[in-house]
Amino acid sequence: MLQAPVIMQDHERCADCPIRHRAVCAYCEPPELVKLDAIKSYKTYKAGETIAWAGEPMDVIGSVVSGVATLSRTMADGRRQMVGLLLPSDFIGRPGRPTVSFDVVAANEVRICRFKASEFEALVTRMPALERRLLEMTLDDLDAARDWMLLLGRKTAREKIASLLAILARRDANLTQQTVADGLVFSLPLTREAMADYLGLTIETVSRQISALKKAGVIVLEDSRHVRVPDFVALLDEAGDDSDGGMVS
Amino acid sequence: MLQAPVIMQDHERCADCPIRHRAVCAYCEPPELVKLDAIKSYKTYKAGETIAWAGEPMDVIGSVVSGVATLSRTMADGRRQMVGLLLPSDFIGRPGRPTVSFDVVAANEVRICRFKASEFEALVTRMPALERRLLEMTLDDLDAARDWMLLLGRKTAREKIASLLAILARRDANLTQQTVADGLVFSLPLTREAMADYLGLTIETVSRQISALKKAGVIVLEDSRHVRVPDFVALLDEAGDDSDGGMVS
DNA sequence: TTTAAACATTGATCTCGATCAAGGCGCGTT
DNA sequence: AACGCGCCTTGATCGAGATCAATGTTTAAA
C-alpha cells in the first residue's frame, strides 16, 4: 500500500520518515522537520514476529524502511485473509484511530521507522498539508483494496498468481529503476503460505499455478524465491488486467 | 460505506449535504454552511441507470439521500465484482481525485445530493475540520473493504450470504431505530444478481443459500425482497463473525 | 557432515460452488 | 385474460480448487 512512485533521495534528513515521500519533503517547514527528526525511532522485527495484534491499542505509526510486513484478519477457526501488504516505503497506521483492526506481522526481517502516535497527531494538527497527504495515502490504499476485492471475488487461481507477481514485479522495478525491456528479475518476499493468504487460496494451489506459469514460459524460476519475467505484458495478460497500471516503461 | 451512526435531524438546513453527518453539523461555521447550501443540487437516477463510468472525469461529489447505489469493477470478459455499496447517508466521491475508478450504478431509484467537485474542494481548503472528516470517512471505507476482503477470500457461500444479510439488517435497524429484541424485519434493496456481485458468487448460489438459511430457520422470507430475522445472534453465528460489530442493542 | 524443521512440489481424490437447463412467480402492457 | 419480460427458484451435472498424502528441497542448527 501507499507506495511512493520514486523515493526522494535528496532529503537525507527525513529519508526514513513515515511521511517523507510527498508530505514532509514537499510541504513541511524546516522547524517542523527538525521536530519530526527528534521524535522518530527505529525498530527491527524478525521474520514471523507479530508487530501488533488486532484490537490492541496502537500507539505508534510509521513506515517500512526495509523488509515486508502483512496485515491480516483471522476468523475464529483459524482461516486467515491478508488484507494489506506493506513493502518498503509503505505507511503503517490509522491516523486518529485508537486500535489496530487486524494483525500486523513481519513477513521477513522488517525495519520500521516510527513515531509515537500522540506526537504525530499533534504534528498533524499543526501541518494541514500533512493531513491532506494522509487522506491521499488512504485513498490509494482504498483503491488497492478494491482492486484486491476484484481479484478475490472473480479471478481464477492462475489470474490471482499472475496478478500478485505483476504487483511485486512493478514494486521491485520501481525501487531498482529497472525497465521492462531488460526482462524483469525480482525476489519473492513472501512464502507460499503468505501468497495463499494474500490470494484466498491454499499453498498447494499457489505452488501448482506457479509451476503452470513456469511451464507456459510466462515466468522463469531462478530458484523458488527469485522470478524472471521475460515479457511483462504476457504476465499482465495472464492476470486478466485491462490496464498496465502505471508500469515504469 | 461511510455510514453515519445516527442521522442528525436537528440540522434541517444541511440535512442532505454529503458531509452533514459529522463534519458540517459538528464543525462548520455558519457562514460556510450557507455557502454549502448555495452550491448543492439534487439528482435522481432510475434503477439500473449508470451514474458514472469507470475512468470518467468525476466533477461532482455527493451523498445518497435515498435508494441504493453500487460501485463495481468489471473485467474485459464481463466478470463483475462489486467493490462498494452506498446506502442512504453514504458519501460518494474521491476528494482530490480527477476520475472515478469504477462504475457507479443505481441499484434502485436513487436520490443524490451533489456538489460540484471544484467548489467542494475549495471549501475543504478553507475548513480543515472537513478534511479531517474526509480522512475519517475514508478510513471507515478502508476498514469495510478489508472486512469485505476476508468475506471474499475465505468465507463459504453460506457465510457470505449471512454476512450480507447481517450488514443490511444492521443498517436498516440503525435507520429505523429498531432494536434486536423485536426480531428485525428489513427489505433487501438488492437483486439476487447484485448480491452475487457483492459476494463473488452466482445468482443461483445466492438463491440456494438464502433458501438454505430459510430452511434452517435463521431467516424468514416474507417475500423475496423482505426478510425477518428472529434471532440476530444466530445470523451473526452463520456469518462466521467473531464480534457483534456495533449493533444497536 | 548429519539432522531436523520449515518450506515447496506433486499426485490422487473429493467437494463446493459454477454451469447448464427448466420452470415458477410477479407485474405491467395490450 | 393472455402475453411477455424480468426476476427468482430448483434440479442435474461439471470442474476448479480444496483436501489428504507423500516426497523433495532449502536452511540452519548441532
XYZ file of C-alpha atoms (C1' of nucleotides) in Angstrom:
558
model
C 0.000 0.000 0.000
C 0.841 3.634 -0.035
C 3.660 3.369 -2.441
C 5.747 6.361 -3.319
C 6.411 6.329 -7.064
C 10.008 7.378 -6.664
C 11.979 7.615 -3.454
C 13.324 11.110 -2.829
C 16.956 10.653 -2.071
C 17.780 14.324 -1.836
C 16.201 14.670 1.588
C 18.575 12.729 3.729
C 17.369 14.281 6.903
C 13.920 12.729 6.664
C 14.862 9.791 4.490
C 13.094 7.203 6.617
C 10.187 9.201 7.926
C 6.775 7.626 7.509
C 5.651 10.621 5.589
C 8.770 11.657 3.744
C 7.723 10.842 0.253
C 5.418 13.634 -0.550
C 4.170 15.244 2.619
C 7.248 16.302 4.504
C 9.595 16.695 1.627
C 7.122 18.657 -0.395
C 5.347 20.735 2.171
C 6.887 20.943 5.599
C 8.709 23.916 7.004
C 12.219 23.342 8.348
C 11.340 23.916 12.028
C 8.704 21.202 11.888
C 11.074 18.909 10.094
C 13.531 19.162 12.933
C 10.803 18.166 15.332
C 9.980 15.124 13.197
C 13.605 14.095 13.356
C 13.700 14.464 17.118
C 10.813 12.142 17.830
C 11.370 9.349 15.366
C 12.823 5.971 16.336
C 13.630 2.685 14.644
C 12.751 -0.885 15.397
C 13.558 -4.155 13.663
C 11.322 -7.217 13.748
C 12.350 -10.778 12.918
C 10.559 -12.866 10.292
C 7.263 -14.155 11.636
C 7.240 -11.775 14.569
C 3.946 -10.055 15.330
C 4.231 -6.287 15.280
C 0.723 -5.678 16.589
C -2.311 -7.814 17.358
C -5.819 -6.990 16.182
C -7.653 -4.988 18.824
C -4.510 -3.758 20.547
C -4.138 -0.060 21.193
C -1.855 1.328 18.519
C 0.457 3.888 19.999
C 2.881 4.162 17.098
C 2.600 4.962 13.435
C 5.427 4.565 10.998
C 6.627 3.242 7.710
C 8.529 0.263 6.390
C 12.181 1.026 5.727
C 13.141 -2.450 4.567
C 11.536 -5.880 4.510
C 7.870 -6.786 4.216
C 5.019 -6.668 6.701
C 1.498 -8.010 6.282
C -1.895 -7.035 7.639
C -4.338 -9.884 8.098
C -7.680 -10.757 9.585
C -8.272 -14.150 11.140
C -11.531 -15.985 11.765
C -12.303 -17.879 14.954
C -11.485 -21.224 13.313
C -8.126 -20.025 12.012
C -8.963 -19.122 8.423
C -6.812 -16.159 7.534
C -7.006 -13.490 4.852
C -4.290 -10.977 4.205
C -5.801 -7.506 3.832
C -2.664 -5.432 3.434
C 0.859 -5.911 2.155
C 3.445 -3.381 3.301
C 6.584 -3.073 1.217
C 9.447 -0.630 1.732
C 8.202 2.984 1.793
C 4.650 1.949 2.761
C 2.882 3.645 5.609
C 1.623 1.797 8.691
C -1.012 3.347 10.835
C -4.527 4.616 11.078
C -4.315 8.283 11.988
C -6.920 9.151 14.588
C -7.815 5.544 15.379
C -7.008 4.177 18.813
C -6.627 0.482 17.926
C -5.437 -1.777 15.122
C -8.179 -3.792 13.449
C -6.008 -6.621 12.122
C -2.781 -8.450 12.928
C 0.407 -6.830 11.696
C 3.105 -9.436 11.120
C 6.635 -9.302 9.753
C 6.824 -11.499 6.634
C 10.587 -11.348 6.779
C 13.030 -9.163 8.688
C 11.429 -5.725 8.759
C 12.872 -2.403 9.767
C 10.353 0.254 10.700
C 10.709 3.973 11.303
C 8.225 5.031 13.957
C 6.631 7.993 15.669
C 4.642 7.937 18.847
C 1.066 8.294 17.617
C 0.262 11.106 20.049
C 3.225 13.167 18.949
C 2.469 12.522 15.316
C -1.146 13.552 15.754
C -0.044 16.775 17.401
C 2.176 17.470 14.446
C -0.640 16.780 12.014
C -2.857 19.425 13.562
C -0.092 21.979 13.032
C 0.553 20.908 9.429
C -2.610 20.906 7.320
C -0.671 19.662 4.294
C 0.173 16.551 6.259
C -3.485 15.793 6.780
C -4.085 16.226 3.068
C -1.267 13.795 2.409
C -2.711 11.234 4.797
C -6.049 11.448 3.020
C -4.333 10.903 -0.291
C -2.475 7.870 1.011
C -5.640 6.383 2.479
C -7.404 6.826 -0.852
C -4.524 4.961 -2.512
C -4.997 2.149 -0.014
C -8.707 2.092 -0.717
C -8.129 1.832 -4.456
C -5.692 -1.015 -3.885
C -8.177 -2.759 -1.600
C -10.855 -2.507 -4.260
C -8.643 -3.991 -6.974
C -7.822 -6.701 -4.491
C -11.548 -7.367 -3.990
C -11.962 -7.952 -7.722
C -9.072 -10.381 -7.561
C -10.514 -12.282 -4.583
C -14.073 -12.386 -5.839
C -13.751 -13.036 -9.545
C -10.289 -14.083 -10.679
C -9.167 -17.675 -11.281
C -6.264 -19.126 -9.322
C -3.957 -18.593 -12.280
C -5.027 -14.989 -12.704
C -4.573 -14.386 -8.998
C -0.985 -15.626 -9.073
C -0.193 -13.639 -12.202
C -1.715 -10.523 -10.622
C 0.370 -10.884 -7.479
C 3.552 -11.443 -9.456
C 2.766 -8.373 -11.549
C 2.290 -6.260 -8.422
C 5.552 -7.461 -6.896
C 7.409 -7.027 -10.185
C 6.153 -3.464 -10.527
C 7.135 -2.548 -6.996
C 10.551 -4.084 -7.435
C 11.099 -2.384 -10.778
C 10.186 0.969 -9.240
C 12.643 0.535 -6.403
C 15.507 -0.628 -8.576
C 14.689 1.629 -11.522
C 14.653 -1.331 -13.882
C 12.858 -1.033 -17.176
C 10.541 -3.622 -18.652
C 12.728 -4.128 -21.687
C 15.503 -5.689 -19.582
C 13.327 -8.636 -18.664
C 12.414 -8.090 -15.034
C 14.048 -10.124 -12.311
C 12.830 -9.842 -8.755
C 12.692 -11.744 -5.490
C 9.528 -13.076 -3.920
C 9.409 -11.568 -0.440
C 6.559 -13.886 0.564
C 6.373 -17.576 1.394
C 3.863 -19.709 -0.482
C 1.713 -19.566 2.627
C 1.711 -15.772 2.677
C 0.875 -15.722 -1.034
C -2.016 -18.090 -0.342
C -3.279 -15.781 2.396
C -2.977 -12.831 0.048
C -4.898 -14.537 -2.742
C -7.516 -16.510 -0.847
C -6.035 -19.836 -1.990
C -4.210 -22.803 -0.443
C -0.441 -23.231 -0.622
C -0.842 -26.259 -2.900
C -2.803 -24.249 -5.437
C -0.263 -21.437 -5.273
C 2.535 -23.886 -5.931
C 0.703 -25.583 -8.787
C -0.185 -22.331 -10.531
C 3.349 -21.008 -10.256
C 4.515 -24.253 -11.847
C 1.908 -23.836 -14.571
C 3.053 -20.285 -15.368
C 6.613 -21.574 -15.458
C 5.635 -24.376 -17.827
C 3.847 -21.832 -20.019
C 7.031 -19.759 -20.222
C 5.431 -16.687 -18.661
C 7.914 -16.749 -15.799
C 11.266 -18.389 -15.147
C 12.097 -19.539 -11.623
C 15.766 -18.882 -10.874
C 15.015 -20.556 -7.562
C 11.830 -20.796 -5.510
C 12.231 -17.199 -4.312
C 13.543 -15.476 -7.460
C 11.496 -14.906 -10.567
C 12.367 -13.704 -14.037
C 9.641 -12.225 -16.216
C 10.771 -12.286 -19.850
C 7.688 -10.455 -21.099
C 5.809 -8.299 -18.645
C 2.882 -7.789 -20.998
C 2.388 -11.542 -21.195
C 2.212 -11.641 -17.410
C -0.345 -8.831 -17.312
C -2.332 -10.743 -19.881
C -2.435 -13.780 -17.611
C -3.543 -11.528 -14.767
C -6.687 -10.506 -16.633
C -5.953 -6.830 -16.044
C -7.089 -4.455 -18.726
C -4.552 -1.713 -17.994
C -0.815 -1.618 -17.472
C -1.398 0.119 -14.165
C 1.401 2.652 -14.370
C 4.408 0.452 -15.020
C 7.754 2.205 -15.375
C 8.286 1.907 -19.104
C -19.703 2.718 3.224
C -19.336 5.774 5.305
C -22.299 5.207 7.458
C -23.385 7.766 9.966
C -24.368 6.033 13.186
C -27.366 8.271 13.716
C -28.826 10.803 11.324
C -28.866 14.296 12.773
C -32.343 15.547 12.234
C -31.882 18.796 14.056
C -29.874 20.363 11.245
C -32.520 20.795 8.606
C -30.519 23.288 6.667
C -27.840 20.786 5.727
C -29.938 17.677 6.101
C -28.939 16.231 2.737
C -25.412 17.501 2.438
C -22.788 14.923 1.552
C -20.935 15.780 4.696
C -23.721 16.618 7.112
C -23.381 13.748 9.472
C -20.375 14.707 11.425
C -18.341 17.227 9.535
C -20.645 20.125 8.868
C -23.001 19.660 11.720
C -20.212 19.227 14.209
C -17.599 21.634 12.987
C -18.613 24.169 10.404
C -19.153 27.837 10.998
C -22.489 29.309 9.893
C -21.096 31.440 7.036
C -19.565 28.404 5.394
C -22.732 26.435 5.915
C -24.669 28.984 3.942
C -22.208 28.569 1.120
C -22.677 24.798 1.162
C -26.396 25.308 0.886
C -25.985 27.621 -2.063
C -23.992 25.239 -4.216
C -25.706 21.945 -3.586
C -28.104 20.343 -6.053
C -30.136 17.170 -6.310
C -30.444 14.496 -8.927
C -32.481 11.316 -9.124
C -31.410 8.219 -11.029
C -33.653 5.350 -12.112
C -32.927 1.727 -11.196
C -30.134 0.338 -13.338
C -29.025 3.750 -14.544
C -25.282 4.380 -14.583
C -24.295 7.384 -12.506
C -20.672 7.381 -13.627
C -18.467 5.122 -15.725
C -15.021 3.951 -14.644
C -12.370 6.289 -15.985
C -14.705 9.225 -16.461
C -13.747 12.562 -15.001
C -15.671 12.987 -11.791
C -16.837 16.545 -11.433
C -19.330 16.025 -8.621
C -19.177 14.589 -5.157
C -22.196 13.950 -3.035
C -24.117 11.549 -0.856
C -27.025 9.182 -1.134
C -30.260 10.661 0.167
C -32.444 7.656 -0.605
C -32.111 4.409 -2.533
C -29.004 2.322 -3.119
C -26.035 2.787 -5.428
C -23.223 0.341 -6.127
C -19.580 0.692 -7.085
C -18.190 -2.096 -9.217
C -15.192 -3.094 -11.260
C -15.619 -5.098 -14.443
C -13.105 -7.283 -16.259
C -12.705 -7.324 -20.028
C -14.757 -10.516 -20.366
C -17.624 -9.142 -18.296
C -16.901 -10.631 -14.887
C -18.026 -8.099 -12.331
C -17.231 -7.524 -8.668
C -18.987 -5.002 -6.523
C -16.458 -3.007 -4.503
C -18.745 -0.559 -2.757
C -22.339 -0.424 -1.598
C -23.809 3.013 -0.972
C -26.854 3.182 1.257
C -28.670 6.327 2.414
C -26.283 8.747 4.162
C -23.209 7.269 2.435
C -20.699 9.534 0.762
C -19.815 9.299 -2.932
C -16.597 10.758 -4.189
C -12.844 10.685 -4.026
C -11.733 14.096 -2.839
C -8.728 15.277 -4.822
C -9.026 12.592 -7.488
C -9.892 13.623 -11.028
C -11.575 10.404 -12.214
C -13.744 7.564 -10.942
C -12.009 4.188 -10.877
C -15.138 2.033 -11.038
C -18.672 2.100 -12.362
C -21.262 3.775 -10.155
C -24.722 2.338 -10.790
C -28.124 2.894 -9.230
C -29.349 -0.404 -7.764
C -32.816 1.052 -7.434
C -34.168 4.586 -7.643
C -31.512 6.756 -6.035
C -31.639 10.379 -4.987
C -28.313 12.090 -4.605
C -27.327 15.419 -3.098
C -24.370 16.816 -5.011
C -21.702 19.492 -5.023
C -19.525 20.461 -7.907
C -16.185 18.886 -7.038
C -14.238 22.076 -7.659
C -16.437 24.121 -5.345
C -16.325 21.444 -2.717
C -12.533 21.263 -2.889
C -12.316 24.987 -2.456
C -14.461 24.730 0.624
C -12.310 21.944 2.025
C -9.188 24.067 1.914
C -10.963 26.707 3.991
C -12.296 24.184 6.507
C -9.563 21.988 7.965
C -12.100 20.078 10.044
C -13.731 18.991 6.833
C -10.506 17.437 5.617
C -10.178 15.603 8.904
C -13.695 14.328 8.460
C -12.965 13.111 4.936
C -9.942 11.209 6.215
C -12.066 9.622 8.891
C -14.698 8.581 6.350
C -12.082 7.132 4.017
C -10.623 5.104 6.870
C -14.114 3.747 7.569
C -14.365 2.725 3.926
C -10.971 1.060 4.116
C -11.988 -0.935 7.190
C -15.162 -2.025 5.433
C -13.185 -3.003 2.332
C -10.861 -5.124 4.444
C -13.691 -6.974 6.152
C -15.125 -7.496 2.702
C -11.811 -8.989 1.555
C -11.986 -11.573 4.339
C -15.501 -12.416 3.192
C -14.471 -12.783 -0.453
C -11.298 -14.718 0.183
C -12.191 -17.095 2.975
C -15.887 -17.363 3.715
C -18.199 -20.090 2.414
C -21.217 -19.208 0.302
C -23.493 -19.601 3.288
C -21.320 -17.379 5.476
C -21.191 -14.790 2.716
C -24.975 -14.596 2.478
C -25.363 -14.456 6.250
C -22.741 -11.699 6.430
C -24.502 -9.606 3.816
C -27.864 -10.033 5.496
C -26.310 -9.030 8.806
C -24.851 -5.879 7.257
C -28.158 -4.903 5.668
C -30.070 -5.702 8.847
C -27.732 -3.536 10.896
C -28.005 -0.611 8.520
C -31.755 -0.901 8.421
C -32.032 -1.160 12.192
C -29.889 1.938 12.594
C -32.075 3.942 10.246
C -35.355 2.846 11.739
C -34.123 2.731 15.345
C -35.302 -0.840 15.752
C -33.821 -2.982 18.479
C -32.677 -6.548 18.089
C -35.202 -7.849 20.599
C -38.112 -7.014 18.294
C -36.963 -9.525 15.724
C -35.602 -7.449 12.863
C -37.545 -7.036 9.657
C -35.955 -5.329 6.678
C -36.146 -5.106 2.928
C -33.471 -6.356 0.573
C -32.511 -3.363 -1.566
C -30.522 -5.574 -3.949
C -31.499 -8.070 -6.614
C -30.037 -11.552 -6.433
C -27.660 -10.503 -9.182
C -26.382 -7.534 -7.201
C -25.955 -9.741 -4.142
C -23.971 -12.187 -6.265
C -21.733 -9.346 -7.457
C -21.266 -8.208 -3.885
C -20.321 -11.666 -2.641
C -18.335 -13.081 -5.551
C -20.954 -15.754 -6.213
C -23.510 -16.617 -8.911
C -27.207 -15.802 -8.611
C -28.057 -19.499 -8.363
C -25.808 -19.959 -5.352
C -27.229 -16.827 -3.732
C -30.735 -18.154 -4.215
C -29.871 -21.597 -2.913
C -28.126 -20.312 0.196
C -30.960 -17.956 1.041
C -33.289 -20.942 0.754
C -30.972 -22.935 2.996
C -30.941 -20.233 5.688
C -34.715 -20.085 5.440
C -34.980 -23.856 5.833
C -32.676 -23.656 8.845
C -34.972 -21.086 10.447
C -32.285 -18.413 10.631
C -34.367 -16.105 8.458
C -37.982 -15.895 7.361
C -38.786 -14.654 3.866
C -41.932 -12.517 3.946
C -41.468 -12.288 0.189
C -38.371 -12.453 -1.983
C -37.431 -8.905 -1.007
C -38.390 -8.784 2.680
C -36.589 -10.675 5.393
C -37.337 -11.290 9.047
C -34.502 -12.225 11.375
C -35.941 -13.829 14.506
C -32.559 -14.106 16.216
C -29.843 -11.741 15.101
C -27.161 -13.571 17.080
C -27.957 -16.776 15.179
C -27.456 -14.880 11.934
C -24.109 -13.495 13.089
C -23.151 -17.021 14.040
C -23.842 -18.194 10.497
C -21.762 -15.292 9.210
C -18.666 -16.552 10.984
C -18.044 -13.145 12.535
C -16.452 -13.123 15.931
C -17.807 -9.756 17.036
C -21.217 -8.122 17.032
C -19.759 -5.189 15.142
C -21.554 -2.424 16.960
C -25.171 -3.471 16.637
C -27.785 -1.227 18.204
C -28.719 -3.290 21.227
C 28.534 -33.721 7.768
C 24.442 -35.056 9.817
C 19.990 -33.916 11.373
C 15.821 -31.562 11.990
C 12.498 -28.407 10.751
C 10.433 -25.313 7.714
C 9.201 -24.684 3.160
C 7.862 -26.293 -1.509
C 6.281 -29.507 -5.052
C 3.451 -33.067 -6.980
C -0.180 -36.645 -7.132
C -4.900 -38.627 -6.021
C -9.315 -37.722 -4.662
C -13.225 -35.058 -3.028
C -16.376 -31.191 -2.603
C -18.421 -26.773 -3.002
C -19.955 -23.644 -5.964
C -20.302 -22.873 -11.168
C -22.661 -24.027 -15.143
C -26.407 -25.674 -17.907
C -31.287 -26.181 -18.071
C -36.175 -25.935 -16.937
C -39.985 -23.765 -14.692
C -42.361 -20.625 -11.500
C -43.796 -16.151 -9.872
C -44.992 -11.238 -10.033
C -46.180 -7.396 -12.735
C -47.122 -4.192 -16.208
C -48.956 -3.958 -21.146
C -52.019 -4.890 -24.699
C -57.241 -12.884 -19.887
C -53.323 -13.585 -22.365
C -48.786 -12.282 -23.210
C -44.093 -11.042 -22.445
C -40.410 -9.945 -19.563
C -37.561 -9.595 -15.635
C -36.521 -11.898 -11.604
C -36.211 -15.887 -8.705
C -36.015 -20.858 -7.620
C -34.773 -25.575 -8.157
C -32.595 -29.659 -10.327
C -28.694 -32.139 -12.697
C -24.096 -32.187 -13.839
C -19.388 -30.453 -14.134
C -14.958 -28.759 -12.798
C -11.624 -25.632 -10.317
C -9.609 -25.569 -6.324
C -9.519 -27.825 -1.580
C -8.035 -31.602 0.922
C -5.294 -35.583 2.005
C -0.925 -37.644 1.403
C 3.763 -38.385 0.079
C 8.138 -36.713 -1.258
C 11.680 -33.278 -2.392
C 14.437 -29.071 -1.194
C 16.477 -25.476 1.458
C 18.243 -23.673 5.654
C 20.297 -23.609 9.794
C 21.455 -25.721 13.921
C 24.328 -29.413 16.214
